[in-house]
Tab-separated table of C-alpha atoms in Angstrom:
chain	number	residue	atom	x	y	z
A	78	UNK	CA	0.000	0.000	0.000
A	79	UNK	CA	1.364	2.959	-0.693
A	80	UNK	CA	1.691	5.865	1.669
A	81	UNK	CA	-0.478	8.688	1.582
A	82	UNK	CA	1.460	12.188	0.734
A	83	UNK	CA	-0.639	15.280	2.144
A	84	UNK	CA	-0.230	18.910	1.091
A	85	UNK	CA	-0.880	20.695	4.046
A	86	UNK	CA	-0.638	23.928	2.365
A	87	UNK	CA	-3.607	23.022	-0.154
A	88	UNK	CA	-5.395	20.617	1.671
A	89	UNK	CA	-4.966	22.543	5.374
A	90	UNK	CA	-8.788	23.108	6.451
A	91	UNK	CA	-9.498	26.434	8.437
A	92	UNK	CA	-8.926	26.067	12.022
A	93	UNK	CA	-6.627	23.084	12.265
A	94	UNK	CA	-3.312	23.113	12.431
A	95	UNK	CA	-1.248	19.819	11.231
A	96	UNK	CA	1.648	20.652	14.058
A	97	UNK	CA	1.070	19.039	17.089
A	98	UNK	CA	-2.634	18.539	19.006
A	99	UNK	CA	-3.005	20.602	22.343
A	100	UNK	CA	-4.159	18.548	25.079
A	101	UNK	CA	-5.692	21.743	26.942
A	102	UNK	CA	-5.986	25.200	25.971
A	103	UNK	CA	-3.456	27.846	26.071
A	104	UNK	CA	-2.804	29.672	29.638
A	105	UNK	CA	-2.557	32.988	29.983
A	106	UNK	CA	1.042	34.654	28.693
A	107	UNK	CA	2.497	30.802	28.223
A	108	UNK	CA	2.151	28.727	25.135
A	109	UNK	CA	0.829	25.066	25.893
A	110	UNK	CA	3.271	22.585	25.680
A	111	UNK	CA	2.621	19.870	22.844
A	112	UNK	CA	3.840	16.305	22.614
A	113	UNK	CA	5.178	15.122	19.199
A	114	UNK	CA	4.904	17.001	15.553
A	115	UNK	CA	3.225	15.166	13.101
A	116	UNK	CA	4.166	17.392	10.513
A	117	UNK	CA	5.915	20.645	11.243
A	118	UNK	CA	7.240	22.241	14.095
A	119	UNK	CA	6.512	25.670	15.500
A	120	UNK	CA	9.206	27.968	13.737
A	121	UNK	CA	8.502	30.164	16.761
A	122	UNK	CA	9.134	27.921	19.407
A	123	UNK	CA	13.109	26.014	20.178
A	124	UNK	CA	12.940	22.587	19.562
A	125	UNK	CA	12.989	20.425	22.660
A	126	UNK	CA	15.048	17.714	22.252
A	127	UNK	CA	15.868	16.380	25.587
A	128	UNK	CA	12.197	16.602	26.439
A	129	UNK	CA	11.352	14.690	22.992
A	130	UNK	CA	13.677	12.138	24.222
A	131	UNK	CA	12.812	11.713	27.496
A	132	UNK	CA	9.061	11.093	26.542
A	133	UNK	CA	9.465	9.253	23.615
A	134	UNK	CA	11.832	6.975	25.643
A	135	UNK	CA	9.222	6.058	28.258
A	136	UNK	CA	6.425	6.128	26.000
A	137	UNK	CA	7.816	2.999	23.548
A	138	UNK	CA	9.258	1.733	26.408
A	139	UNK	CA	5.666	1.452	27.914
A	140	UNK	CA	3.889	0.239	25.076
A	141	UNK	CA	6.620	-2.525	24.307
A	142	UNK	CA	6.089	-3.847	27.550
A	143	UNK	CA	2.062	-3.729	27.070
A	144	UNK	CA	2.386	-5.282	23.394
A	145	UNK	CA	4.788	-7.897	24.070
A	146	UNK	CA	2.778	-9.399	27.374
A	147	UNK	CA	0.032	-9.590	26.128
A	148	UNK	CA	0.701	-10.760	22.511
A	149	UNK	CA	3.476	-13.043	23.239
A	150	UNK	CA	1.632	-16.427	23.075
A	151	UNK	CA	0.734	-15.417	19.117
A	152	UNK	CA	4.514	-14.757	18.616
A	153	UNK	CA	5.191	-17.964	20.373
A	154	UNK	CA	2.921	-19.806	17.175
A	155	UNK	CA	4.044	-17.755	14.425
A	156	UNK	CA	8.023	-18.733	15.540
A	157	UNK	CA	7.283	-22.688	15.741
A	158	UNK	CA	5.065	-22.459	12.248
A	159	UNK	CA	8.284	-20.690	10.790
A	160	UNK	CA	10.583	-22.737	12.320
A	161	UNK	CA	9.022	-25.816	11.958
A	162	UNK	CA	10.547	-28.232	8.638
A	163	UNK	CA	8.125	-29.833	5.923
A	164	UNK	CA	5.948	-31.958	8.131
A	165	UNK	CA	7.712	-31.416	11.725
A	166	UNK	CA	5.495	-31.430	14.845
A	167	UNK	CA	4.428	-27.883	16.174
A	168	UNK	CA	4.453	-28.097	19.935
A	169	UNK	CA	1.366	-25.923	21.777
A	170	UNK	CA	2.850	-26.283	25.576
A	171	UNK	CA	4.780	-23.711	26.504
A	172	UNK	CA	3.454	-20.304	24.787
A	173	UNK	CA	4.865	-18.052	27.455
A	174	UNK	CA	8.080	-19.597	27.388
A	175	UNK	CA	10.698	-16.531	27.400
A	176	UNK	CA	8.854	-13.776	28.044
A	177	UNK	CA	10.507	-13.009	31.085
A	178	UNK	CA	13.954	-12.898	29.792
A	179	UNK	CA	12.296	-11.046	26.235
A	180	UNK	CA	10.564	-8.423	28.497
A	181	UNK	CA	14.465	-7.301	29.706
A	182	UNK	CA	15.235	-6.809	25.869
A	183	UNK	CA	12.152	-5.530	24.651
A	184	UNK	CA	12.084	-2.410	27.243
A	185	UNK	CA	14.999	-0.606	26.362
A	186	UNK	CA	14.544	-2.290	22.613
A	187	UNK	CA	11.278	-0.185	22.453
A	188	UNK	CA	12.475	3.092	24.800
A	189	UNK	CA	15.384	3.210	22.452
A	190	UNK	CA	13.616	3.121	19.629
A	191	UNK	CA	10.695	5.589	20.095
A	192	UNK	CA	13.271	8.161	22.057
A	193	UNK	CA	15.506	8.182	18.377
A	194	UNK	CA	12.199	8.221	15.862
A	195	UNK	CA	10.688	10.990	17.314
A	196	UNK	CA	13.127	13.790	17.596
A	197	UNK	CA	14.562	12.411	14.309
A	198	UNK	CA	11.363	12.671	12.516
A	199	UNK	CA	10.598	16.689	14.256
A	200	UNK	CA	13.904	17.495	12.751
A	201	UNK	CA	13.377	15.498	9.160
A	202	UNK	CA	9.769	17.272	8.962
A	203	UNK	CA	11.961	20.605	8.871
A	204	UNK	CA	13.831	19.530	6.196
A	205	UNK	CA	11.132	17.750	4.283
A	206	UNK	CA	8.555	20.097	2.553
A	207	UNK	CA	4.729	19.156	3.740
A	208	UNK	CA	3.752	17.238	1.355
A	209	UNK	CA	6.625	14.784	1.270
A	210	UNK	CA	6.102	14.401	5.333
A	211	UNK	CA	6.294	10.614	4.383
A	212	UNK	CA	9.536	10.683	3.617
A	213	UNK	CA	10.947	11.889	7.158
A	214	UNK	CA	8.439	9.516	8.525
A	215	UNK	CA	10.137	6.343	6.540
A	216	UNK	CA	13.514	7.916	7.107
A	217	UNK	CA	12.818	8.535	10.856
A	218	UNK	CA	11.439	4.592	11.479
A	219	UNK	CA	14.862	3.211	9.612
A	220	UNK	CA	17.114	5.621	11.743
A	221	UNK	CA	15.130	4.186	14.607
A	222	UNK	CA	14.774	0.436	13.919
A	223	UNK	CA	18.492	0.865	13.429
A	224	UNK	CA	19.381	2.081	16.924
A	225	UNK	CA	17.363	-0.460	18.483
A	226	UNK	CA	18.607	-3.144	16.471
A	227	UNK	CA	21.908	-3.541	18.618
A	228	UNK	CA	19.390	-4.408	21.682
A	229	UNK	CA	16.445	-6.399	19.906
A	230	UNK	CA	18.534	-8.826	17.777
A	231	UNK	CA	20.497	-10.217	20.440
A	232	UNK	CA	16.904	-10.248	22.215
A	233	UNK	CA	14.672	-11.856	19.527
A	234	UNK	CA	17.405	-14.339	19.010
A	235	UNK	CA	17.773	-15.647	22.970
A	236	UNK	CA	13.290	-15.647	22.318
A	237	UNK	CA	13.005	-17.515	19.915
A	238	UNK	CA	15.342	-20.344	20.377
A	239	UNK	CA	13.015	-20.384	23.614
A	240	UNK	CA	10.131	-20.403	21.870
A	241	UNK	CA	11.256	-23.901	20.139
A	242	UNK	CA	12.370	-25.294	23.333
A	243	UNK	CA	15.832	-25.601	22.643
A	244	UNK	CA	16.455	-23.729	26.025
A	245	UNK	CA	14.557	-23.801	29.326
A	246	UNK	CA	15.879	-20.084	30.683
A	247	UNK	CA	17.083	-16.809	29.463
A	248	UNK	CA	19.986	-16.987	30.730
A	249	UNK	CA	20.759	-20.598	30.162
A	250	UNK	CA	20.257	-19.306	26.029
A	251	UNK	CA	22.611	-16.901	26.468
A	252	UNK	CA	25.568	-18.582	28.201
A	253	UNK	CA	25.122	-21.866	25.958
A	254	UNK	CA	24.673	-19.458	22.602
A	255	UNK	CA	28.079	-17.570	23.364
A	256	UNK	CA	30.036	-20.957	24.659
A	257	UNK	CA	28.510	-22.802	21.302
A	258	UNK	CA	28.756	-20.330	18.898
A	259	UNK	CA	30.465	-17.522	20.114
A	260	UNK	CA	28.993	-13.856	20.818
A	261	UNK	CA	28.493	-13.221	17.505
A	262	UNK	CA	25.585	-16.125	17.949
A	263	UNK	CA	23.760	-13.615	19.530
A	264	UNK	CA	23.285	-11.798	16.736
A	265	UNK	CA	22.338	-14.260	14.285
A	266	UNK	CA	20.509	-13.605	11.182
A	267	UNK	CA	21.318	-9.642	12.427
A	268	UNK	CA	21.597	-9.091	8.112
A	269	UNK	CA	18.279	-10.547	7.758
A	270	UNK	CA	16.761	-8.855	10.656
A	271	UNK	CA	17.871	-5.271	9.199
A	272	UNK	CA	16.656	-6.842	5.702
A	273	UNK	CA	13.198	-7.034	7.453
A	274	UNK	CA	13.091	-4.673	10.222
A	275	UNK	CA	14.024	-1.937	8.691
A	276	UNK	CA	12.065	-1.875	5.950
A	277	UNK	CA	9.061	-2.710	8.699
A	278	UNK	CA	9.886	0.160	10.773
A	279	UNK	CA	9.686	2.441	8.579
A	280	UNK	CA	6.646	1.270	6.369
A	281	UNK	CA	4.704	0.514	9.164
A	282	UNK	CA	5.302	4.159	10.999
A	283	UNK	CA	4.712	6.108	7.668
A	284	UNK	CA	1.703	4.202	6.989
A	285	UNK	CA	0.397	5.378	10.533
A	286	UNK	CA	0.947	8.861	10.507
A	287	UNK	CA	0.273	9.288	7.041
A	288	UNK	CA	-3.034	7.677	7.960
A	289	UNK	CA	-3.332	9.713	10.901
A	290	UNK	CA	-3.239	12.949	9.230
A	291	UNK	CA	-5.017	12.379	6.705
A	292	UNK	CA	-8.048	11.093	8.802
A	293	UNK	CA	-7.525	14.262	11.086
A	294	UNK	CA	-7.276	16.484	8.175
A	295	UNK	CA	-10.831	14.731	6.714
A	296	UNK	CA	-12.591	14.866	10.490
A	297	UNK	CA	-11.378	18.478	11.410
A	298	UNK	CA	-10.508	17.209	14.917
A	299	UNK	CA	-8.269	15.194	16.833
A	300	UNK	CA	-8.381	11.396	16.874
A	301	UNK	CA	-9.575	9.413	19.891
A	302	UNK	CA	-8.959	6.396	21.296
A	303	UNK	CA	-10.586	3.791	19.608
A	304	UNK	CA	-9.532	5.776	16.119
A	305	UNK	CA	-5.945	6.065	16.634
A	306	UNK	CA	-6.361	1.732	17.399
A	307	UNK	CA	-8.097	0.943	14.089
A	308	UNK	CA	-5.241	3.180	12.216
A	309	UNK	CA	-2.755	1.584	13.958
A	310	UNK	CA	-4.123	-2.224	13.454
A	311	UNK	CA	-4.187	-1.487	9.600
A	312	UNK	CA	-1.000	-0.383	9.223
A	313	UNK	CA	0.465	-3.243	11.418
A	314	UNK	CA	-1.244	-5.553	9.547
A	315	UNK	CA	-0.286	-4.771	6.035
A	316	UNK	CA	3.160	-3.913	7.066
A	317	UNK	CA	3.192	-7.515	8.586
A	318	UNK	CA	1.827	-9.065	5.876
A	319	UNK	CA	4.165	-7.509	3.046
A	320	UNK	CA	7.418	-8.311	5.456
A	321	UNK	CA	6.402	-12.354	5.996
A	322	UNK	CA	8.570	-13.761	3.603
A	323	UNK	CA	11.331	-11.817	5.597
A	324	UNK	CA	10.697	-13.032	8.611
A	325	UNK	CA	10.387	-16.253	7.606
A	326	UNK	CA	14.171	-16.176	6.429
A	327	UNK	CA	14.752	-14.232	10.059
A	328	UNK	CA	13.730	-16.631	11.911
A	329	UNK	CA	15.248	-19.376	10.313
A	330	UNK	CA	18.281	-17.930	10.180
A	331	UNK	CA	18.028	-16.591	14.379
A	332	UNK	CA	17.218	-20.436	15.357
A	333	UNK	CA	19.631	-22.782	13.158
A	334	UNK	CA	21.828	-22.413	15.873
A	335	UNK	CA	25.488	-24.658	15.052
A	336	UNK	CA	24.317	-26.545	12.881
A	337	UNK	CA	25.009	-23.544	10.158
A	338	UNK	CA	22.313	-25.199	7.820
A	339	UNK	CA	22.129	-21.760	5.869
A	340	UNK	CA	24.848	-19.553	5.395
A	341	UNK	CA	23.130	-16.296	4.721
A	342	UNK	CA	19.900	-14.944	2.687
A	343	UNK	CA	20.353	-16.153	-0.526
A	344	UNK	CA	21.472	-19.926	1.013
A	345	UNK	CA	18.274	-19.533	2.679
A	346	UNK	CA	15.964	-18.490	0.385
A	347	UNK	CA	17.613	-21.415	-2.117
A	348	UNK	CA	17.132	-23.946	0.488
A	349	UNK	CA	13.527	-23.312	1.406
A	350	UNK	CA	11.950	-22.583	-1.581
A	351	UNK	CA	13.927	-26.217	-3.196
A	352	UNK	CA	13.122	-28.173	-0.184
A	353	UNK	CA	9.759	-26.536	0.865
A	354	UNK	CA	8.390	-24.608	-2.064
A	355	UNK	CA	7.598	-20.933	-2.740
A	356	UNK	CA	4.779	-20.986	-0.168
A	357	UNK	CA	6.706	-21.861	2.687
A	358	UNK	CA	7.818	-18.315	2.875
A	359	UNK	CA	4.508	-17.370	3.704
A	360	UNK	CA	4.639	-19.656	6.753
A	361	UNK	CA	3.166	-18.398	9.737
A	362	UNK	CA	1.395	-15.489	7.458
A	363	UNK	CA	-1.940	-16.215	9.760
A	364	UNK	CA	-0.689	-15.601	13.191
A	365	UNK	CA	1.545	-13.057	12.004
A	366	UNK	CA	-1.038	-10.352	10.762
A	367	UNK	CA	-3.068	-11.642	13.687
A	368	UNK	CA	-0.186	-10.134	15.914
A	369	UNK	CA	1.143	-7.280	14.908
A	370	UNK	CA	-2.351	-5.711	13.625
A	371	UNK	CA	-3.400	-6.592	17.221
A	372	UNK	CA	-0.116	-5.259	18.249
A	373	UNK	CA	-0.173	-2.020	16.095
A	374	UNK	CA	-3.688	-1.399	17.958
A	375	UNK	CA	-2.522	-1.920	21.222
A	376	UNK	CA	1.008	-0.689	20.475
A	377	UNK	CA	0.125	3.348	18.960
A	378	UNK	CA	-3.050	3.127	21.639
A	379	UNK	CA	-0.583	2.990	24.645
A	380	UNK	CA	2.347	5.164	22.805
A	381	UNK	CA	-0.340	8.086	21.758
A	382	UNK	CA	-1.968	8.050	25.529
A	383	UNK	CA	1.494	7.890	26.841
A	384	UNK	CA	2.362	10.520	25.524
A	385	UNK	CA	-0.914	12.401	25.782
A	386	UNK	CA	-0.058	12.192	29.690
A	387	UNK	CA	3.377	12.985	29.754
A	388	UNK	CA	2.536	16.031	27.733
A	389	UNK	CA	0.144	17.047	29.538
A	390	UNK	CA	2.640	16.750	33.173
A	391	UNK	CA	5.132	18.705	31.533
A	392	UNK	CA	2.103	21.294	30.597
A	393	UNK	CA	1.207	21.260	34.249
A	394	UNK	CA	5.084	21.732	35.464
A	395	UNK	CA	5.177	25.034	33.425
A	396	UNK	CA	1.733	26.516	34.646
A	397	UNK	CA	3.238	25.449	37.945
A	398	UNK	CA	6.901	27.221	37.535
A	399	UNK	CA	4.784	30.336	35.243
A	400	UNK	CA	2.649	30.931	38.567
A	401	UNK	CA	5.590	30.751	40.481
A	402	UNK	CA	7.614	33.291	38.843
A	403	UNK	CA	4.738	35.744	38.758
């Protein structure tokens, strides 16, 4: 699907603004503080960095946390369905098996991510005329996937050996993976996950605010709850169904451990399509749209609210400190 491109400056209705939302009005002789552009910044107004960090660091790292536990039996599925060889035996016991150890990865995965995308994309939408705004939003998800890829690989990798019980505990994957293979078994498949991820990143977070917008610009208001979920389940979705075939390779890749049955993509893609045919790429398809459009729902739901609140503190610090100085 491709992206939507708005032109703010033609298709701009009277009265609202396509900066940032305002979660109360204006007090008197200070302006409201706003969470996170969606597609220019106030040219009046310095650009906040540390405080764009700072909440975008506890807002992914909050709706990580929220996604993963509740989601992380679907993952479970999709990873044995992948995993699993021509007519293999997919075990249902265990669906919760690494979340613990996953949860310690996904945290500062998530924080890390959200904390780069957002000040990255406020400065991109600078650069970017309006109505190529999707371009600092794709740019802005691939900066950000990449940051966080130096926490998640090593993370997804330790899961989803779990996941097809070839470890009992976190840290039993970890000290077995580095005295097996090394620690460059940690990040295995980390070519394919970048192959996949980033592309994911940034389609899928282009596809939401591009969606956002232009459903904001159409409604003349801001979105609510139960809006912002529905845009955010679409976009997972498609952006989880384009990227299976990836993932596919991903996860085979993440859980051949030593027995180096594929040497890279190409070796992989060879192997499964000969042994397995075209369609096993698509493996795990199912579960996978089932997840991450859930996900995507619950996933922007938490992040916009999160932020909503933390924007809406800091507003309440500077009435606080404005009073004060008065």
């Amino acid at each position: 699907m491709a992206p939507l491109l708005l032109g703010a400056k033609s298709g701009k209705p009277p009265g609202i603004s396509l900066d940032c939302y305002r979660s109360k009005p204006c007090i008197s002789g200070l302006e409201q503080t706003k969470p996170f552009a969606s597609v220019t910044m106030s040219k009046d107004k310095p650009f906040d960095f540390l405080r764009v960090l700072h909440d975008g660091i506890i807002a992914g790292g909050t709706a990580g946390v929220v996604v993963e536990t509740i989601l992380y039996p679907i993952d479970t599925i999709k990873t044995r369905l992948q995993a699993a060889h021509g007519g293999s035996k997919i075990h249902w016991k265990g669906l919760y098996s690494g979340l613990a150890g996953n949860l310690v990865g996904v945290l500062p995965a998530s924080a890390v991510f959200v904390g780069i995308y957002e000040p990255s994309k406020q400065k991109l939408l600078k650069l970017f005329p309006e109505n190529l705004s999707a371009f600092a939003h794709l740019t802005a998800g691939a900066i950000g996937g990449a940051a966080s890829s130096l926490i998640r690989v090593p993370t997804e990798v330790v899961k989803q050996r779990m996941q097809t019980r070839q470890f009992a505990s976190a840290p039993d994957a970890v000290r077995l993976i580095v005295a097996k293979e090394g620690f460059r078994g940690l990040y295995a498949g980390y070519g394919s996950f970048l192959l996949r991820d980033l592309p994911f990143d940034a389609i899928q977070f282009c596809i939401y605010e591009q969606l956002r917008i232009g459903y904001r610009v159409a409604a003349k208001r801001e979105l609510i709850d139960h809006e912002i979920a529905v845009i955010g389940a679409f976009a997972g979705a498609i952006t989880g169904a384009i990227t299976t075939p990836l993932d596919v390779l991903k996860t085979r890749l993440m859980t051949q451990g030593s027995t180096n049955q594929y040497s890279g993509l190409l070796s992989c893609t060879q192997t499964i399509i000969r042994e397995e045919g075209p369609a096993a790429l698509f493996k795990g398809i199912g579960p996978r749209i089932l997840w991450i459009g859930i996900g995507g729902s619950i996933f922007f739901g938490v992040l916009e609210k999160t932020k909503t609140l933390l924007a809406r503190k800091s507003s309440a610090d500077l009435k606080s400190d404005f009073v004060k100085q008065q």
